[in-house]
Short mmCIF file of C-alpha atoms in Angstrom, two decimals:
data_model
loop_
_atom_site.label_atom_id
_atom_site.label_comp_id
_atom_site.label_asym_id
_atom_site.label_seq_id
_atom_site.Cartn_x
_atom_site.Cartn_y
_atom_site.Cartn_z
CA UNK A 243 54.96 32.57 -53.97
CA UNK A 244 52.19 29.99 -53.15
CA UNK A 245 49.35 31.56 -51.45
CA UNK A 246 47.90 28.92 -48.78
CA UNK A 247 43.99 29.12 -48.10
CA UNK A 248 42.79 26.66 -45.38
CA UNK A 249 40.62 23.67 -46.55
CA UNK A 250 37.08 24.22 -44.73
CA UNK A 251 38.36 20.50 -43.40
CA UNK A 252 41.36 22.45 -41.75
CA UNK A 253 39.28 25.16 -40.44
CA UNK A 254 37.39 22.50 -38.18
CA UNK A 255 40.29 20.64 -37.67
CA UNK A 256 41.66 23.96 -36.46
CA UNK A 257 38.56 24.77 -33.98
CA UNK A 258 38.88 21.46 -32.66
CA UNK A 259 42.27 22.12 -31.58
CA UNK A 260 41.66 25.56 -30.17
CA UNK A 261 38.32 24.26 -28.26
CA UNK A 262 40.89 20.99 -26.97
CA UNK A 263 43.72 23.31 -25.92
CA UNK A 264 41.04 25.89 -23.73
CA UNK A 265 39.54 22.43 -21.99
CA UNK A 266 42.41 20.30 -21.42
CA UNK A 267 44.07 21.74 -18.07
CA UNK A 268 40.69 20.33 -16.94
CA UNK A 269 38.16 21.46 -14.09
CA UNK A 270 40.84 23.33 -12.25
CA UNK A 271 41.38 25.87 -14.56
CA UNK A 272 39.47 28.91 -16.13
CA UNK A 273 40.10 31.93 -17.79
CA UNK A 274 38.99 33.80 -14.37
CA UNK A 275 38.99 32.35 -11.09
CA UNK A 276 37.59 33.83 -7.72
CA UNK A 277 37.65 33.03 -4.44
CA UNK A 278 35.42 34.12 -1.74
CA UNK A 279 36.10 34.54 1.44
CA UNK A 280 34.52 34.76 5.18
CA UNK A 281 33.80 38.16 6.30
CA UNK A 282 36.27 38.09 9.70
CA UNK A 283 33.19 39.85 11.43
CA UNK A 284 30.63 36.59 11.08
CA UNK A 285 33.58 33.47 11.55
CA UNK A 286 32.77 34.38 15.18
CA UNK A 287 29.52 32.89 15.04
CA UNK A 288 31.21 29.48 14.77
CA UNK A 289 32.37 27.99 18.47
CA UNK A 290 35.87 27.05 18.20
CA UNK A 291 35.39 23.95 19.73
CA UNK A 292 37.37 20.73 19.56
CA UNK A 293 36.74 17.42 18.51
CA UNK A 294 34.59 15.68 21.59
CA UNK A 295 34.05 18.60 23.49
CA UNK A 296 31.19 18.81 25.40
CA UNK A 297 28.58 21.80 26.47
CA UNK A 298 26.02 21.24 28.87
CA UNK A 299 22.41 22.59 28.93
CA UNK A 300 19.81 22.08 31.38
CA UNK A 301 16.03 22.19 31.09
CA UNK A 302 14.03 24.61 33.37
CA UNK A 303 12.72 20.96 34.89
CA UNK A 304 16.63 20.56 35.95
CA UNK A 305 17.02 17.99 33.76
CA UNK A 306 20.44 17.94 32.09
CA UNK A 307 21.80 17.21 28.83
CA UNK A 308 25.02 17.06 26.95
CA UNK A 309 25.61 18.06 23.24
CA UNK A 310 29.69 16.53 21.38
CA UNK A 311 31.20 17.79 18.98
CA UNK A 312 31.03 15.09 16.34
CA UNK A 313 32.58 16.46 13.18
CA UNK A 314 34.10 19.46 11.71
CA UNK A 315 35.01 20.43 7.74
CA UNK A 316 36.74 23.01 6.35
CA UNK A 317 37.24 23.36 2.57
CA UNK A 318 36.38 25.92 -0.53
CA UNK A 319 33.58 25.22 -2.53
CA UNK A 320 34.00 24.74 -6.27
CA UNK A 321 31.35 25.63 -8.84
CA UNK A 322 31.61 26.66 -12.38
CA UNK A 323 30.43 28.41 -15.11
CA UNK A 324 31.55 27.27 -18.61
CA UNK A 325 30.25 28.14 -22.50
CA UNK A 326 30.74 26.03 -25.64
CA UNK A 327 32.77 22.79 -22.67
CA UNK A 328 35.54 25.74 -21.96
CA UNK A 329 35.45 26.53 -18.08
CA UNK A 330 34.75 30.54 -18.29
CA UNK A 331 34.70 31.13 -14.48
CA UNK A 332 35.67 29.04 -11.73
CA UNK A 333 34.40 29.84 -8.05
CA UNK A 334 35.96 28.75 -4.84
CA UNK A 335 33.91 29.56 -1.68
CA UNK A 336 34.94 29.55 1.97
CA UNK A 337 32.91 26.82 3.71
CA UNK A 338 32.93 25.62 7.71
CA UNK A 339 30.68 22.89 9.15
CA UNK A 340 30.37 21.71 12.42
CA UNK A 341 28.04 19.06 14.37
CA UNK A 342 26.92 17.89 17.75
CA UNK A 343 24.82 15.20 18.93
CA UNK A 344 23.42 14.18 22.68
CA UNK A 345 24.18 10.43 23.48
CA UNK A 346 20.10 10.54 23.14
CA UNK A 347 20.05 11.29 19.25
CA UNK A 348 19.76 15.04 19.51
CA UNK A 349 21.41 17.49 17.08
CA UNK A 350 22.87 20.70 16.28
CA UNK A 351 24.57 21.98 12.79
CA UNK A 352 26.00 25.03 12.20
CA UNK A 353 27.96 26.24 9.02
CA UNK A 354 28.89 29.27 7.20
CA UNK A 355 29.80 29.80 3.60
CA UNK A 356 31.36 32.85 2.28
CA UNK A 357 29.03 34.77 0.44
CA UNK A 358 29.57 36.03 -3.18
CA UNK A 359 27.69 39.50 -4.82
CA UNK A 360 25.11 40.45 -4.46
CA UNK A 361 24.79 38.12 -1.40
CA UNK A 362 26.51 37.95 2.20
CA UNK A 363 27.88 35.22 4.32
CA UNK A 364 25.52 32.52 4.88
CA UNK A 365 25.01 30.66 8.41
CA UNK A 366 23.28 27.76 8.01
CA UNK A 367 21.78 26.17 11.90
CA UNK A 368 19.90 22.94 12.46
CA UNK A 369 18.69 21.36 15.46
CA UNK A 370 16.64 18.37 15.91
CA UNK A 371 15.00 19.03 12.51
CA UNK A 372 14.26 22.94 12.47
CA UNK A 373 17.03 24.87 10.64
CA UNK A 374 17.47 27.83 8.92
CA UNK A 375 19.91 29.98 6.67
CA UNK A 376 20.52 33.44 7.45
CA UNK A 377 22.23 35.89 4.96
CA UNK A 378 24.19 38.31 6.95
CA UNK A 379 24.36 40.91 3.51
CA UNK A 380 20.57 40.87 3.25
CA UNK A 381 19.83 40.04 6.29
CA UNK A 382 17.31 37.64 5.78
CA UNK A 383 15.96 34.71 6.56
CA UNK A 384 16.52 32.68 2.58
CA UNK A 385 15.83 29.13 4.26
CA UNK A 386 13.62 27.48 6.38
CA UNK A 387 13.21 23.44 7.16
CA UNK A 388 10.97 22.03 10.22
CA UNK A 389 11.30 18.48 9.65
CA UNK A 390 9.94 17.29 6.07
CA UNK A 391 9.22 20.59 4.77
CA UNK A 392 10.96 23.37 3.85
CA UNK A 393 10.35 27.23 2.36
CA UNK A 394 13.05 28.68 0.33
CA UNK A 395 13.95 32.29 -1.05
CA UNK A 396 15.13 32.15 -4.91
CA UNK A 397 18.18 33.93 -5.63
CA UNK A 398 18.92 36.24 -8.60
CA UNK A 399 21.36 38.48 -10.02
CA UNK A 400 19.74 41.00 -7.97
CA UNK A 401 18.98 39.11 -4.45
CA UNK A 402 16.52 37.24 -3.17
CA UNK A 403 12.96 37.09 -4.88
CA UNK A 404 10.48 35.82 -2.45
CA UNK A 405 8.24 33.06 -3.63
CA UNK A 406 6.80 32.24 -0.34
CA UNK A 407 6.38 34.18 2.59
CA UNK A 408 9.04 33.28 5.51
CA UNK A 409 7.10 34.65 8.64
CA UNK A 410 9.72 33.15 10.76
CA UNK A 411 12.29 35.75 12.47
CA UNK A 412 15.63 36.44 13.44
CA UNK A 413 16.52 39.23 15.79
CA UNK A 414 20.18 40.18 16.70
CA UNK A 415 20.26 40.82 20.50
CA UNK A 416 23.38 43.00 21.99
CA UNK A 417 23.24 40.71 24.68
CA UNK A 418 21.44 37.71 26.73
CA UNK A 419 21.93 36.40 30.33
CA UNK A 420 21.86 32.92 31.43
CA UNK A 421 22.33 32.39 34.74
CA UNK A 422 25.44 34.51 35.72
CA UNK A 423 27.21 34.59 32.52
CA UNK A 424 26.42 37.78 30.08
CA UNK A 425 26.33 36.71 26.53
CA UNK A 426 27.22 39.57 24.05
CA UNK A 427 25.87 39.42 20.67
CA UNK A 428 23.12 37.15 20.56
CA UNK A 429 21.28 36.02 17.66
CA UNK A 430 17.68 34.90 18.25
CA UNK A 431 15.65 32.95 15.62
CA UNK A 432 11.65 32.04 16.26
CA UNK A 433 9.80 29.76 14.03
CA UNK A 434 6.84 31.24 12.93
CA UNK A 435 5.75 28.83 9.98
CA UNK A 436 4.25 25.93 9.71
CA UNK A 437 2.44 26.52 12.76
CA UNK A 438 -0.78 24.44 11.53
CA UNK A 439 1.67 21.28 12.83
CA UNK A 440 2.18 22.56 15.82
CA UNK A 441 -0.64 20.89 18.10
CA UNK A 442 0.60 17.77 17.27
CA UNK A 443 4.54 18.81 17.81
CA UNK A 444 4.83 19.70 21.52
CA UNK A 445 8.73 19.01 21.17
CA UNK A 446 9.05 20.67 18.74
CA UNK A 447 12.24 23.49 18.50
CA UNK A 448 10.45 26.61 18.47
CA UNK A 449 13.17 29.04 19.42
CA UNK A 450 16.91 29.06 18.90
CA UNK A 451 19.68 31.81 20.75
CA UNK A 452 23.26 31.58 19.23
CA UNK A 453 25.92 34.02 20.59
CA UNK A 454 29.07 35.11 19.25
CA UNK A 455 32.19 32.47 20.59
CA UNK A 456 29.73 30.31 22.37
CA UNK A 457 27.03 28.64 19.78
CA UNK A 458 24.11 27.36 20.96
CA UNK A 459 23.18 29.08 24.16
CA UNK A 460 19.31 28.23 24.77
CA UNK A 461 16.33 27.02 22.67
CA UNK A 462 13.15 26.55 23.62
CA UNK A 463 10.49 23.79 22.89
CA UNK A 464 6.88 24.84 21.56
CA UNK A 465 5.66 23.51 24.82
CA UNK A 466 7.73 26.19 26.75
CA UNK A 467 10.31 24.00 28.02
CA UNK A 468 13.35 25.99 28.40
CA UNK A 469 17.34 24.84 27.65
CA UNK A 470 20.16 26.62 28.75
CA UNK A 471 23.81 26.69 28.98
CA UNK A 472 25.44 25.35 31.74
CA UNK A 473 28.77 26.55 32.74
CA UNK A 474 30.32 23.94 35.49
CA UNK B 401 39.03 -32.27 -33.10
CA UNK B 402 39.27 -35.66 -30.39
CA UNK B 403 42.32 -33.98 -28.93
CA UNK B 404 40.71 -30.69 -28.31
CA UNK B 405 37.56 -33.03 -26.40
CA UNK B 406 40.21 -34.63 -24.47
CA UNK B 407 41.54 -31.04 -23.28
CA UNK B 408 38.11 -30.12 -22.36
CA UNK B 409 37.52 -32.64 -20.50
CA UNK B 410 39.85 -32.50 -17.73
CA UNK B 411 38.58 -28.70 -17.50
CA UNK B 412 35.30 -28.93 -16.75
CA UNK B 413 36.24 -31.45 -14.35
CA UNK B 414 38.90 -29.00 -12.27
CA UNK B 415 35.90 -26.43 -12.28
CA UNK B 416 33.27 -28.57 -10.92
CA UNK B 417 35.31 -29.96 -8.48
CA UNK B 418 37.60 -27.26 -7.68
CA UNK B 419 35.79 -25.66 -4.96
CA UNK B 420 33.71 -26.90 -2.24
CA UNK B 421 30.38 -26.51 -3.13
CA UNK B 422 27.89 -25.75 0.14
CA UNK B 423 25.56 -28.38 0.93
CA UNK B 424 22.03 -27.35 1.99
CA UNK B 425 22.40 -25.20 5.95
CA UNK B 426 20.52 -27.07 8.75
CA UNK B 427 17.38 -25.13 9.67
CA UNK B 428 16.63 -24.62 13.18
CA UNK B 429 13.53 -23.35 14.39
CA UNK B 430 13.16 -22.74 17.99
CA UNK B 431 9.27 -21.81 18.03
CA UNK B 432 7.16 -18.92 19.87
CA UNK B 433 8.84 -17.23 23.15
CA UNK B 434 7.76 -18.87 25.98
CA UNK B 435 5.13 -17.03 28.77
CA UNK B 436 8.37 -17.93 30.66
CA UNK B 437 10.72 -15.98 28.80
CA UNK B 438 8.48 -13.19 28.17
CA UNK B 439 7.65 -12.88 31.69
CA UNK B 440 11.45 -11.67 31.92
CA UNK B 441 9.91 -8.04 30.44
CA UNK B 442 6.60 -7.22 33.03
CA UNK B 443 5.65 -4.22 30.99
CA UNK B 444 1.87 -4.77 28.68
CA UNK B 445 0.87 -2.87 25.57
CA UNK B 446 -0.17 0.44 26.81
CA UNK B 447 0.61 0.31 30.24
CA UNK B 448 2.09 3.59 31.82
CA UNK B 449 5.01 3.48 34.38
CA UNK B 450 5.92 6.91 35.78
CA UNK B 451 9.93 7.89 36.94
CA UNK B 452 10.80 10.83 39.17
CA UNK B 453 13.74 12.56 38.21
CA UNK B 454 16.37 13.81 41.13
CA UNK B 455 15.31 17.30 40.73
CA UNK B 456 11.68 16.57 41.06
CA UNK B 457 10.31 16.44 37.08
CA UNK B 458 8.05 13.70 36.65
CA UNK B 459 7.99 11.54 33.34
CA UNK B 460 5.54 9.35 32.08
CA UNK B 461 6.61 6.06 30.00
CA UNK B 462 3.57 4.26 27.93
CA UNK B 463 4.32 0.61 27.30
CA UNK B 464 4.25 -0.70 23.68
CA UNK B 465 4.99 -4.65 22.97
CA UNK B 466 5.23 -6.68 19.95
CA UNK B 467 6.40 -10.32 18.95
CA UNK B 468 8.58 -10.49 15.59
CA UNK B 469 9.89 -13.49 14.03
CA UNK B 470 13.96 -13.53 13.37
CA UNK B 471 16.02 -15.55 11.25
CA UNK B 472 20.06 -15.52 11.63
CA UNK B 473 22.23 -17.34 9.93
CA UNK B 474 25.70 -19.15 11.17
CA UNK B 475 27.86 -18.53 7.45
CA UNK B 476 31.69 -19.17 7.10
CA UNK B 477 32.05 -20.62 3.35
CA UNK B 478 28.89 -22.08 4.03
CA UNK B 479 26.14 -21.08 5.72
CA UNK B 480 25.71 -24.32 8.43
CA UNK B 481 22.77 -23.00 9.83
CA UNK B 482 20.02 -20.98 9.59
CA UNK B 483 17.72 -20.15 13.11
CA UNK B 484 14.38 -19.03 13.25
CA UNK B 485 13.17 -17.89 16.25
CA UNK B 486 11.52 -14.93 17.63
CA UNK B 487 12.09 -11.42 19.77
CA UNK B 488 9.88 -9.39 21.66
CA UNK B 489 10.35 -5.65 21.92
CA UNK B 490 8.90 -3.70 24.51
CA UNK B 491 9.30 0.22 24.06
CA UNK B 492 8.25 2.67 26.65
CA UNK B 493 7.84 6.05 24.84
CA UNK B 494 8.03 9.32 27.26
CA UNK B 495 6.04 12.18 27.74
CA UNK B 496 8.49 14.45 27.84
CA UNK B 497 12.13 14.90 25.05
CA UNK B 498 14.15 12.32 26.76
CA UNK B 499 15.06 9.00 25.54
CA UNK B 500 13.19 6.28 24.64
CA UNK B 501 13.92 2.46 26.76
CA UNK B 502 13.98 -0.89 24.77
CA UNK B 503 14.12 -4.16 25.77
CA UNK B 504 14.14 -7.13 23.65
CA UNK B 505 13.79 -11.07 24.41
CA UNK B 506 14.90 -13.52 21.98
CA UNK B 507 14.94 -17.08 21.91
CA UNK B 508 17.61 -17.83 19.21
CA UNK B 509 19.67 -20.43 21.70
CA UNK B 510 18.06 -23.16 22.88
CA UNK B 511 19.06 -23.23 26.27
CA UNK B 512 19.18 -19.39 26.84
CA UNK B 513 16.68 -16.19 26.74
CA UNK B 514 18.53 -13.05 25.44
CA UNK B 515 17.23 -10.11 27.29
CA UNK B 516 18.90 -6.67 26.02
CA UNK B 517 17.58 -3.15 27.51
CA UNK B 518 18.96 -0.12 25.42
CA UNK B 519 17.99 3.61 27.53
CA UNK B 520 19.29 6.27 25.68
CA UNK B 521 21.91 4.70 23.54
CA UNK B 522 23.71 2.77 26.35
CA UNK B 523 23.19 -0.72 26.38
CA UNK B 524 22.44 -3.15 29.07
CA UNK B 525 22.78 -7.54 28.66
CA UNK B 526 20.37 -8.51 31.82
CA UNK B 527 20.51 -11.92 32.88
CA UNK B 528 18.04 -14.74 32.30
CA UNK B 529 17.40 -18.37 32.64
CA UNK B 530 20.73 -19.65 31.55
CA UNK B 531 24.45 -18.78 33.24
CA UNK B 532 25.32 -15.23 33.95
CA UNK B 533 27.92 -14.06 31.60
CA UNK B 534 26.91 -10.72 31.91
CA UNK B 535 28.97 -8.07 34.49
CA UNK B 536 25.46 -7.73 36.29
CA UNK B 537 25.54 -7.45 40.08
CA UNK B 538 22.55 -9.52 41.37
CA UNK B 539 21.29 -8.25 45.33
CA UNK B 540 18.40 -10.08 47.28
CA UNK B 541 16.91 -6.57 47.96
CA UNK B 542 17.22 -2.38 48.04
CA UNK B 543 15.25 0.32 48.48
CA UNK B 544 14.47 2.68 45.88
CA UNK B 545 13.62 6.00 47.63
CA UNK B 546 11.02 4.63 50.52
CA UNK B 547 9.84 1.10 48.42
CA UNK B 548 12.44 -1.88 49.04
CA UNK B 549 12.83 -4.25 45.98
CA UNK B 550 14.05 -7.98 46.18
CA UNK B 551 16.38 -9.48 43.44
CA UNK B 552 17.50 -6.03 42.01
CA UNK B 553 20.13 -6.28 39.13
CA UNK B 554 22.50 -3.67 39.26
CA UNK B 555 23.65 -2.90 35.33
CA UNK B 556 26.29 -1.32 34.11
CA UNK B 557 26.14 0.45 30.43
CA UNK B 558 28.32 0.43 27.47
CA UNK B 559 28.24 3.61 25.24
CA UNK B 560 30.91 3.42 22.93
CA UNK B 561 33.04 6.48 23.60
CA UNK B 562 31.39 9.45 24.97
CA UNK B 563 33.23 12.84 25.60
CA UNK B 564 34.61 13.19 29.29
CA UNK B 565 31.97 15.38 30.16
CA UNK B 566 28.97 14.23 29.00
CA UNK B 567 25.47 13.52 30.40
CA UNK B 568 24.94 9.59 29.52
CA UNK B 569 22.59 6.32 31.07
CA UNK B 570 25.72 4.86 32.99
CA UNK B 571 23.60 1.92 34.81
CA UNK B 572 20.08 0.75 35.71
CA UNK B 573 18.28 -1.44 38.13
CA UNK B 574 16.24 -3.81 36.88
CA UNK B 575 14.26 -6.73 38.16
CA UNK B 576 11.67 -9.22 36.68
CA UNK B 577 8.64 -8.12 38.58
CA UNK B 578 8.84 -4.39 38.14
CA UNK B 579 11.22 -3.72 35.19
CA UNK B 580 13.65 -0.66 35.17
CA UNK B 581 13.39 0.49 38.82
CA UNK B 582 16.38 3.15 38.81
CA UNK B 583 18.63 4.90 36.08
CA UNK B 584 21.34 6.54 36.58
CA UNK B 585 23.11 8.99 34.71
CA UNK B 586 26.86 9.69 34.17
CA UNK B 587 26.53 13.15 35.70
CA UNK B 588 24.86 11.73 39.30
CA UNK B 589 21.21 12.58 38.40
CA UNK B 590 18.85 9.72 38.25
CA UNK B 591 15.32 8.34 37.49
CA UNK B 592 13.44 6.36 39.95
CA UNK B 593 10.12 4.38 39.39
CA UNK B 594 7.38 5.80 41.33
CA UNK B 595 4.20 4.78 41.75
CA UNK B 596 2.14 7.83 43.18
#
């Protein structure tokens, strides 16, 4: 009987092969693969609107304008983790996007993306250049733009670790009324920071009310003009 | 070595001669806009023009102007021509978040001014010195709310595709003498020049 001892050549030759087999089904594959889902209880926060339809909102001057919906995505977000080229742990996340725009240039984006542990669900809103990310799990603001500039909360294993102070808030009313109508579950966001810009932003977005089913509901400018929903 | 010259030569022949080749494009240039055509737009640098809305809210436009030379180009194949000439943009920036109005002159055909307004992304051709192609509505005079006005355009707008419902410019009134004197919007408010 012959004993056989591999050649150090045929132990490399043999790791190559092993390492080639564990990466060649590709980016789709990995030896663990997660998905993350919406919680049911935040989807709500995005209108179900279709494509082109319009919601009205008037100014407390009377002066009314008209917000379409533009676009609308729905797909899971890939990312990856991977050690030595082999794909370890493949992530798909639950992500929604929606936009409007005025026939005058003005916008509004909203979005959620599931969240994964240690973090919640995350609904991103924008209009005319002030947005912000809230993180229903921590319930925190961990974003914040206003035009060119932008604060951010930096995420660890543990949650957020706060580099810069957000002073801006969000509030979750049980309810707002606009006119006649009653909205139920109301979420109110005030911009707080860069406030040193503010003299010479008068138009500036300063205040933002989303409700549950509905969307946008009312903002108001840092010069204290008023929009609200208009239900014809 | 002779033969393979004699191949060659027949090739570079086919390649230099195989396509057209453009000659040099006939440049145009039409010169400055004319006080005449210019006078189309009566708005000055840093003028103000106020507009009442229907529900009372007053808005205040300042005037800024500018001359800029163009160049366009007439290219098939070729390019034929190439015309220099120049626009003039007028922008009246509000006081309040609206929309901004533009109107432009250009001189780029030598028998016609082109005089575009754009308010809030609808866009409006207004007649000028040379045949009216445009679906303008031309009337010797109307009143905007107690002031009457004589040889009012009456514009219609083109927005692309807008949503059933929603609030756009749908026409203006316009004349040389006082500019924009009316807009109206698609939901029946409107703007009218006031001078109080």
């Amino acid at each position: 009987m012959k004993n056989i001892t591999p050649s150090p050549g045929n132990k490399w030759l043999a790791g190559l092969l092993l390492l080639g087999l564990l990466t060649a089904c590709g980016e789709d594959h990995a030896l663990k693969k997660e998905r993350f889902f919406f919680q049911e209880e935040n989807t709500a926060w995005l209108p179900a609107d279709t494509l082109d339809e319009v919601f009205l909102m008037r100014d407390n001057n009377g002066i009314t304008i008209s917000f379409i919906k533009k676009s609308e995505d729905y797909y899971f977000n890939k990312s990856w983790s991977s050690f030595l080229g082999v794909n370890t742990r493949m992530s798909l996340t639950e992500y929604r996007y929606l936009s409007y725009r005025t026939p005058f240039g003005q916008t509004f984006r909203i979005s959620l993306t599931a969240g994964w542990p240690p973090y919640g669900d995350e609904l991103y809103v924008s209009l005319n250049g002030i947005a912000f990310s809230w993180d229903f799990g921590f319930k925190t603001i961990s974003h914040l733009e206003a035009d060119d500039q932008y604060l951010s909360k930096l995420m660890t294993g543990n949650g957020y670790e706060e580099r810069e102070k957000i002073r801006s808030t969000v509030r979750l009313l049980d309810s707002l009324r606009i006119s006649e109508r009653v909205y139920h579950e109301v979420m109110h966001f005030t911009l707080l920071d860069f406030m040193e810009e503010a003299p010479s932003k008068p138009f500036r977005v300063r205040d933002i009310y989303l409700a549950k089913e509905w969307g946008l509901v009312r903002y108001d400018l840092a010069n204290g003009i008023r929009y609200e929903r208009v239900e014809e | 070595m002779k033969r393979h010259i004699l191949w060659l030569l027949p090739m570079i022949t086919l390649l230099l001669t195989g396509c057209p080749r453009c000659g040099d494009p006939e440049e145009l240039y039409m010169g400055p806009l004319p006080d005449e055509a210019l006078g189309y737009v009566p708005y000055h640098n840093g003028e103000t023009v106020r507009f009442l809305h229907s529900r009372n809210m007053s808005v205040t436009f300042t005037a800024w102007r500018a001359t800029w030379p163009q160049e366009s180009s007439l290219c098939g194949e070729c390019c034929d021509k190439i015309i220099h000439y120049e626009t003039n943009i007028t922008q009246l920036v509000p006081d309040y978040p609206l929309f901004d109005i533009r109107l432009e002159i250009a001189n780029p055909d030598e028998s016609l001014y082109w005089l575009t307004a754009t308010v809030g992304g609808s866009s409006f051709r207004i007649p000028t010195n040379g045949p009216d192609t445009s679906t303008a509505t031309r009337v010797d005079s109307i009143q905007v709310d107690s002031t009457w006005f004589h040889d009012v355009y009456l514009l219609q707008g083109s927005w692309g595709t807008p949503g059933e419902e929603a609030v756009y410019v749908d026409s203006i009134w316009y004349n040389y003498t006082e500019g924009i004197l009316k807009i109206i919007m698609s939901n029946e408010e409107y703007y009218t020049l006031t001078r109080e």
